[in-house]
Coordinates of C-alpha atoms in Angstrom, one line a residue:
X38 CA 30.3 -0.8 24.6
X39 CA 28.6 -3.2 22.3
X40 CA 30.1 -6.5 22.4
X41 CA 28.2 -9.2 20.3
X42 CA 29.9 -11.2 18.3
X43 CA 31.2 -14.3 16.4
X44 CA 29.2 -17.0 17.7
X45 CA 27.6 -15.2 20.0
X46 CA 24.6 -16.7 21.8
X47 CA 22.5 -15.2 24.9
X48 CA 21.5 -17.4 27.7
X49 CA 20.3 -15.9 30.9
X50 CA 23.0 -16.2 33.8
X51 CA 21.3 -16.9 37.2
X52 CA 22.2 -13.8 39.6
X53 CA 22.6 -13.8 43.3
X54 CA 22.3 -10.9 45.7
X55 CA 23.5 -10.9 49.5
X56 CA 24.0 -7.4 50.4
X57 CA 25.1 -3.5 48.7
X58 CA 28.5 -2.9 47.6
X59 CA 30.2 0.3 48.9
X60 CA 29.0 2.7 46.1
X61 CA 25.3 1.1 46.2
X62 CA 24.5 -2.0 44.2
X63 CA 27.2 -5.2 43.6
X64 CA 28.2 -3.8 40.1
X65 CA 28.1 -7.5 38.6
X66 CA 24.2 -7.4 39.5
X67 CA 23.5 -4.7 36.4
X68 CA 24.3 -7.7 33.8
X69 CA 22.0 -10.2 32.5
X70 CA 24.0 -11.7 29.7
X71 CA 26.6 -13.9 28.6
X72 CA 28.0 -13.9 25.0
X73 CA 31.1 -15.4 23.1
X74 CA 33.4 -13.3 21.3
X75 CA 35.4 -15.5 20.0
X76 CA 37.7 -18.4 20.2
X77 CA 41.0 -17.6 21.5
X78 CA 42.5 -20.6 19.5
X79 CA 45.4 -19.3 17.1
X80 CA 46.6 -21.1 14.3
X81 CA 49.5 -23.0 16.0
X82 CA 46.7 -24.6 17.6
X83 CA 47.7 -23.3 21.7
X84 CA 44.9 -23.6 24.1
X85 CA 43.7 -23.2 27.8
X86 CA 43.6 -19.3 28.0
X87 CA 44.7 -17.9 30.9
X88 CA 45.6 -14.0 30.9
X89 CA 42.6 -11.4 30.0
X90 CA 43.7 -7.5 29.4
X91 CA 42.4 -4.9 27.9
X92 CA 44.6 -2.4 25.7
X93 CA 44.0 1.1 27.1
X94 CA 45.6 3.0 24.3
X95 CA 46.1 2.2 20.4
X96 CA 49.8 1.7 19.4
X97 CA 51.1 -0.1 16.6
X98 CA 49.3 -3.3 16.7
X99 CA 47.2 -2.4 19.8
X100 CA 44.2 -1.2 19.3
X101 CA 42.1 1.0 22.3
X102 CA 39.6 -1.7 23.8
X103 CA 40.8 -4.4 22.6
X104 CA 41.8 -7.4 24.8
X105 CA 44.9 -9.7 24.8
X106 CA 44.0 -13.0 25.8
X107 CA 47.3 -15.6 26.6
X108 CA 47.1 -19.2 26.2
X109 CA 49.0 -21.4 28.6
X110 CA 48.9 -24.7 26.7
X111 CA 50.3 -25.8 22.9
X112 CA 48.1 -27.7 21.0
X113 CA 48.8 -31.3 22.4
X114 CA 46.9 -29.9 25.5
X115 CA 50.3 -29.6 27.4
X116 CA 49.9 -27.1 30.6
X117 CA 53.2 -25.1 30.4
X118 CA 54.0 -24.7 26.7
X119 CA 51.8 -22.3 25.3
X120 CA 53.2 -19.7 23.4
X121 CA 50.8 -17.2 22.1
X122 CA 49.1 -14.2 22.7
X123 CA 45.7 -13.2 20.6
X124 CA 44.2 -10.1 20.5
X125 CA 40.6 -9.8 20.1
X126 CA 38.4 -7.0 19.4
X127 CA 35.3 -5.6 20.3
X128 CA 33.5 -7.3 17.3
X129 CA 35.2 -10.3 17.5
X130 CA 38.0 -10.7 15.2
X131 CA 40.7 -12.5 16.5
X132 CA 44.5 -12.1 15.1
X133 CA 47.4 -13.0 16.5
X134 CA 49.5 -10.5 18.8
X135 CA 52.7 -12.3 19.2
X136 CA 54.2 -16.2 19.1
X137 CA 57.2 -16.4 21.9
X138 CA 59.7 -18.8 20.7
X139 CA 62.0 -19.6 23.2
X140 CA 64.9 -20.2 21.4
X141 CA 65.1 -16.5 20.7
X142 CA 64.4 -14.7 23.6
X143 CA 66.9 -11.9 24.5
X144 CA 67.3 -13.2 27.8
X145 CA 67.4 -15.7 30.3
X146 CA 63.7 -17.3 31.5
X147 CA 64.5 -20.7 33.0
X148 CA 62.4 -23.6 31.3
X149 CA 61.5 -21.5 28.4
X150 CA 57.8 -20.7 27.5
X151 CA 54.7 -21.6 29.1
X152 CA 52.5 -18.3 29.2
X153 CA 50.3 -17.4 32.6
X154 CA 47.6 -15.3 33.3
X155 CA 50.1 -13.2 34.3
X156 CA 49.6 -10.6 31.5
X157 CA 49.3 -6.6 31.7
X158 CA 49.4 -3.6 28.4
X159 CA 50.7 -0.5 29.7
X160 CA 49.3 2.9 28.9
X161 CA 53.3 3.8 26.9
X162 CA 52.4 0.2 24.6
X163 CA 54.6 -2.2 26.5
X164 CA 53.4 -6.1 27.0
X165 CA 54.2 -7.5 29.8
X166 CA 53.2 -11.6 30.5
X167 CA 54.7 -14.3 33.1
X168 CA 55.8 -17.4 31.9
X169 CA 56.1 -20.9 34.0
X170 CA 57.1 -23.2 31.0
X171 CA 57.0 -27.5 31.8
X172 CA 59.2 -29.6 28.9
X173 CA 55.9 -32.1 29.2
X174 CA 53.1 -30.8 30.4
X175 CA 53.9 -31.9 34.3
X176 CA 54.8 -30.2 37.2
X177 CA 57.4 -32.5 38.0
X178 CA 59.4 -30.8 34.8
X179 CA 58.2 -27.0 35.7
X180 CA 60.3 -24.3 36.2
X181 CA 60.9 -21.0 37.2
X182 CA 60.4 -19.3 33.9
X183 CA 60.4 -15.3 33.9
X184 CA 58.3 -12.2 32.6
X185 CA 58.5 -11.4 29.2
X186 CA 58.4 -7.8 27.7
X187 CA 56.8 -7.6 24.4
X188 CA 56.8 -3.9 22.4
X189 CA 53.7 -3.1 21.1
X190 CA 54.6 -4.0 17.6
X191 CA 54.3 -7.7 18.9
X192 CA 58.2 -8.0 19.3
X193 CA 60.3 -9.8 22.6
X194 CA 62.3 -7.3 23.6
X195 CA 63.3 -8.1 27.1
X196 CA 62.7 -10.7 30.0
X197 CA 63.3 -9.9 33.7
X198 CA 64.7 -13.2 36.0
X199 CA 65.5 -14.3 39.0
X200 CA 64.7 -12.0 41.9
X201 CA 62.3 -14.1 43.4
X202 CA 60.4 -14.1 40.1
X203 CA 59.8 -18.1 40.3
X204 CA 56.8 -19.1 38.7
X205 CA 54.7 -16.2 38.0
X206 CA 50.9 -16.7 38.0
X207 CA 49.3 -13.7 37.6
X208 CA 50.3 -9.7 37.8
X209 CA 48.3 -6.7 37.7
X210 CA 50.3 -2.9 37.5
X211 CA 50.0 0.8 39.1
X212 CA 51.3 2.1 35.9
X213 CA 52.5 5.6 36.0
X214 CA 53.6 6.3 32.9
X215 CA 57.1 6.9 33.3
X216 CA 56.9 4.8 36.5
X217 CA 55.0 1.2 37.1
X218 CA 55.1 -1.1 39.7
X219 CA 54.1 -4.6 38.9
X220 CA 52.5 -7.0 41.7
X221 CA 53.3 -10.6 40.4
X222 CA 52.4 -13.8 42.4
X223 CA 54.7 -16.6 42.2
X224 CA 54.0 -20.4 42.7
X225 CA 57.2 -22.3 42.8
X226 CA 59.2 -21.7 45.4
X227 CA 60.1 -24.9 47.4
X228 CA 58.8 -26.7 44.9
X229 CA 61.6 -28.7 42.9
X230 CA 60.8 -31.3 40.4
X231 CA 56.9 -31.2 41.5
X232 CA 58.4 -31.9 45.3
X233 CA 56.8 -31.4 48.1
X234 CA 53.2 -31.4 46.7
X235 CA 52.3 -28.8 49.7
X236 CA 54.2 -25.9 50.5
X237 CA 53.4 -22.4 52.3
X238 CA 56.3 -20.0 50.0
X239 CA 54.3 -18.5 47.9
X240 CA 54.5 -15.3 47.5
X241 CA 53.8 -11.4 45.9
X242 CA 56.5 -9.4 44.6
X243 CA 56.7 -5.6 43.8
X244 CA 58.8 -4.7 40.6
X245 CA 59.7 -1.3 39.9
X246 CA 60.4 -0.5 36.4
X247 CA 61.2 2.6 34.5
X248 CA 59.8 3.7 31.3
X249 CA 61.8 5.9 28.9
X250 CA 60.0 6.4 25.0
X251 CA 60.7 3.0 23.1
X252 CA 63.8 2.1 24.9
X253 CA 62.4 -1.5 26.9
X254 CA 61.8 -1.0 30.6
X255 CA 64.7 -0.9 33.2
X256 CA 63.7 -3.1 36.7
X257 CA 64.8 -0.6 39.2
X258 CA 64.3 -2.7 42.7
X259 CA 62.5 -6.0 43.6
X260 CA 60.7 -6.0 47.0
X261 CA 58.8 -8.9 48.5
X262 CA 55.2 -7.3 50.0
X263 CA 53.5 -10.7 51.0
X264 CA 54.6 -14.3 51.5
X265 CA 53.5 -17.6 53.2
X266 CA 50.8 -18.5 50.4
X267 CA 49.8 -21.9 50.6
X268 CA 50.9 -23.9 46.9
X269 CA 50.0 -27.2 46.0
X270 CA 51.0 -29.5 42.6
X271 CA 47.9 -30.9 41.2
X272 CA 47.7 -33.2 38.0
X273 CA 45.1 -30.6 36.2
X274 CA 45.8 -27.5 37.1
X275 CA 49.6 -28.4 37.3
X276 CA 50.2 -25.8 40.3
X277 CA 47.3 -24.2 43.0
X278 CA 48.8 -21.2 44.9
X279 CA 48.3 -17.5 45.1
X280 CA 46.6 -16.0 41.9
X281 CA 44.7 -13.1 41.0
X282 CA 46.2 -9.5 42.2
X283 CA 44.0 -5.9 41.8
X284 CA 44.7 -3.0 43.3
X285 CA 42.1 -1.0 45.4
X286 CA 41.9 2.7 45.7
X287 CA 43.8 3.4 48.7
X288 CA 46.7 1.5 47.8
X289 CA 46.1 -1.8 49.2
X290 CA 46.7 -5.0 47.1
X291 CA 44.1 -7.4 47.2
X292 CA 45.0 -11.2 46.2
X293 CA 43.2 -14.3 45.8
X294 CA 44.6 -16.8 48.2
X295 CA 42.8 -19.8 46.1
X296 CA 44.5 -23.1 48.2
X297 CA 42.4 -21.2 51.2
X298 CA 39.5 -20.2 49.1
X299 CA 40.1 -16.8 50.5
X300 CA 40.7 -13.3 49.5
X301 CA 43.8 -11.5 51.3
X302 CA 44.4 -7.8 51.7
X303 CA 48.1 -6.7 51.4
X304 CA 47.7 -3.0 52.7
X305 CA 50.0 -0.3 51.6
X306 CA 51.3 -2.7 48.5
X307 CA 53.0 0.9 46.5
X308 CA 55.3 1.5 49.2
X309 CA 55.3 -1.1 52.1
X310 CA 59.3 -2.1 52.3
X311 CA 58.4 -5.5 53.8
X312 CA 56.2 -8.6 53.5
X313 CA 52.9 -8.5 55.0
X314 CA 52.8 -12.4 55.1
X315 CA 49.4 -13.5 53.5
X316 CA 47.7 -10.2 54.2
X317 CA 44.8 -10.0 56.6
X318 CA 41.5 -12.0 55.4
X319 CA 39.0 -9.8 53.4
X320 CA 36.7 -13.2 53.4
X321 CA 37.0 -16.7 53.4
X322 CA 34.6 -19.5 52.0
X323 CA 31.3 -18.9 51.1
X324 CA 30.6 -18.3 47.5
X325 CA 34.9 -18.1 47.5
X326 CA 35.4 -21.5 45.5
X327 CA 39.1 -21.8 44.8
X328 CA 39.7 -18.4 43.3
X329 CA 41.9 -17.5 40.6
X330 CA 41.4 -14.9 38.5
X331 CA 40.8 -11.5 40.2
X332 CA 39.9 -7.5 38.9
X333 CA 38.5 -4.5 40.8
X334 CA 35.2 -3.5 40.3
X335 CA 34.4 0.3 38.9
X336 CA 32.5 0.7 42.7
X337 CA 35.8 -0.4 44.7
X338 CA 34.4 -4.0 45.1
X339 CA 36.8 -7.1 44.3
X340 CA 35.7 -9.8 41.5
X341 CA 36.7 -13.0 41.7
X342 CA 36.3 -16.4 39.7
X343 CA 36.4 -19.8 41.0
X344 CA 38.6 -22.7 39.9
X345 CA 36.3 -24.8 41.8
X346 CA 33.0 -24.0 39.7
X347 CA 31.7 -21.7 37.4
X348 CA 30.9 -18.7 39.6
X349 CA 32.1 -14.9 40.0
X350 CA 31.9 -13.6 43.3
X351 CA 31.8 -10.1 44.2
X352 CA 33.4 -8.5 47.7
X353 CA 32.5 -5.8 49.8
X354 CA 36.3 -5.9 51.0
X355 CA 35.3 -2.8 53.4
X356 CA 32.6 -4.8 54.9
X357 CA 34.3 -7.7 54.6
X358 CA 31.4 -9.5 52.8
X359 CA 30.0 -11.4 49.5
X360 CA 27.6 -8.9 48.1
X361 CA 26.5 -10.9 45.0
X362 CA 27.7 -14.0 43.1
X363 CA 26.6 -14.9 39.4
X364 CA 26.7 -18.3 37.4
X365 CA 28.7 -17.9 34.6
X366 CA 26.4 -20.4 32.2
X367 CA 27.1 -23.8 34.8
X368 CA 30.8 -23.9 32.9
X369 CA 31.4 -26.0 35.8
X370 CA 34.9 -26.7 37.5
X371 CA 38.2 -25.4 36.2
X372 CA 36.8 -23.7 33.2
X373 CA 37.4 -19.9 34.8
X374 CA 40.6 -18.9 35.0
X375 CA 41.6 -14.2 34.2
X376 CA 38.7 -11.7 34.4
X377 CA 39.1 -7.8 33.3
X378 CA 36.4 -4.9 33.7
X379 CA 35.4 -4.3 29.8
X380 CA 35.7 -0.7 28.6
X381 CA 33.2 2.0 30.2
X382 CA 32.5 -0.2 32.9
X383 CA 29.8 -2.2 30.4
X384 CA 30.7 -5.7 31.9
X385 CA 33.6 -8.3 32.6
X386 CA 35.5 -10.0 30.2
X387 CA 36.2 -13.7 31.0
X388 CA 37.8 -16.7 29.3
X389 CA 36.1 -19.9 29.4
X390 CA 39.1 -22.8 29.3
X391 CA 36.9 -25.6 28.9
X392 CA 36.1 -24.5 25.5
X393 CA 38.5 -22.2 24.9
X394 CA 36.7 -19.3 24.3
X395 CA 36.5 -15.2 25.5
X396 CA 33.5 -14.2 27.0
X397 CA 31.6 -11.3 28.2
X398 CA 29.3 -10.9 30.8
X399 CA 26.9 -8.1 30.4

């Protein structure tokens, strides 16, 4: 893929190598480059991007390669009330996928709109993001919002409540076609008008949906696969708790325990019955600086970006070690926040927060 593009500019990122991934070499370790797509700004003015994914098929408005970025904030700068999705090619252009207004959704989602990085695009053209809306920006006014289905002409068609969906933060899918299982992390629960500051109920849920043609997807059964996540209010980042989710090759969820600046391995995630409680520890510390957003590598290894600066680490989780870590251009604290792998494996997609921008490492 060939990704330069509006305002693009070239500096050197300064690499780090500890150790060999699984396959060979840390895959992030190939990539020399940042550039910036593009601003992920729409017209209503929403900012603070938080969900990264790529489309996997063309459908209507989607278009094969493409990425759907989400924005968490409206244009007063207030964490919670974003209400936008962009979609941004290869080359670029920007337009806008779909506005959420929450006076018309087709079902309930407590608090209304406040978009996550909780964002997927299934294979069949369905749109999928959380939402954890605020009426003010605060977490003392957050709630537990909902996911919201979007068709892939742009449309809300759907939202799915309740069932321990209570602030979702981030999601990643085993999407089947006809079948797909969502794993959503939630960051609310126990927390009631920003009260207590410090709770351990976070958690990661398994939804089971089923896809039929253009008909919007049914939510079959809920199950609870990992719980006990440390989540904490904060002023900036309104809520810390459990965030990034990928799934590895044998069927084990992997999640990015940022309070503990750890990454946790749920193991059979697809058809465990139970919760795991926060998952045995893959690795803990190190390079691991609050991480947030999270995405499996093409060689099995997990990615991760810190909150806490402006790194992405790379994770042996086999070995159980930090094979590489790369600065991201020094965009310092809290400007990371959802990573994807970029089509053919030719680098990572990333948004920048602080100055509300998509990037790509490569």
């Amino acid at each position: 893929m060939t990704a330069l593009a509006v305002g693009a500019f070239a500096p050197s990122a300064s690499a780090h190598s500890t150790g060999e991934g699984f396959f060979g070499k840390p895959f992030i370790n190939q990539f020399h480059k940042v550039d910036v797509i593009a601003s992920t700004v729409p017209a209503n003015g929403d900012v603070n991007p938080y969900g990264v994914a790529v489309i996997p098929r063309s459908k209507d408005k989607l278009r094969k390669g493409d990425v759907l970025v989400s924005n968490f904030n409206n244009a007063n700068n207030k964490q919670g009330t974003g209400t936008t999705i962009v979609q941004i090619s290869r080359d670029g252009n920007v337009r806008l996928f779909a506005q959420i207004d929450a006076a018309k959704l087709p079902g309930a989602c407590p608090g209304g709109v406040g978009l996550t990085t909780a964002l997927v695009v299934l294979r069949t053209g369905w749109v999928i993001v959380g939402s954890l809306p605020t009426a003010d920006g605060s977490s003392a006014t957050a709630q537990p919002g909902c996911l919201i289905v979007l068709d892939s002409k742009g449309r809300v068609r759907e939202t799915f409540s309740g069932n321990g969906i209570n602030g979702p933060w981030d999601m990643t899918a085993a999407d089947f076609g006809g079948s797909v299982d969502l794993f959503v992390t939630n960051v609310l629960n126990g927390i009631v008008g920003g009260q207590p500051a410090t709770t351990d109920q976070g958690t990661v849920l398994r939804l089971e949906l089923k896809i039929e043609g253009d008909k919007p997807p049914v939510l079959r059964k809920t199950t609870t696969i990992a719980s006990g996540f440390t989540e904490q209010t904060d002023p900036d980042a309104l809520i810390i708790g459990p965030t990034g989710v990928g799934l590895g090759w044998d069927g084990t969820l992997y999640v990015a325990d940022t309070v503990a600046s750890r990454i946790a391995a749920i193991p059979n995630a697809i058809v465990r019955k139970t919760s795991a409680g926060t998952g045995r520890t893959v690795t803990q510390g190190g390079h691991l600086n609050g991480p947030l957003g999270l995405a499996i590598a093409p060689n099995g290894n997990v990615l991760t970006v810190n909150g806490g600066d402006g790194n992405i680490v790379e994770t042996n989780p086999h070995q159980g070690a930090q094979v590489a870590f790369r600065t991201l251009d020094d965009l310092g604290a809290g400007a990371l926040f959802g990573l994807a792998v970029a089509p053919d494996n030719h680098g990572v997609y990333f948004v920048d927060d602080t100055n509300n921008e998509l990037r790509l490492l490569h």
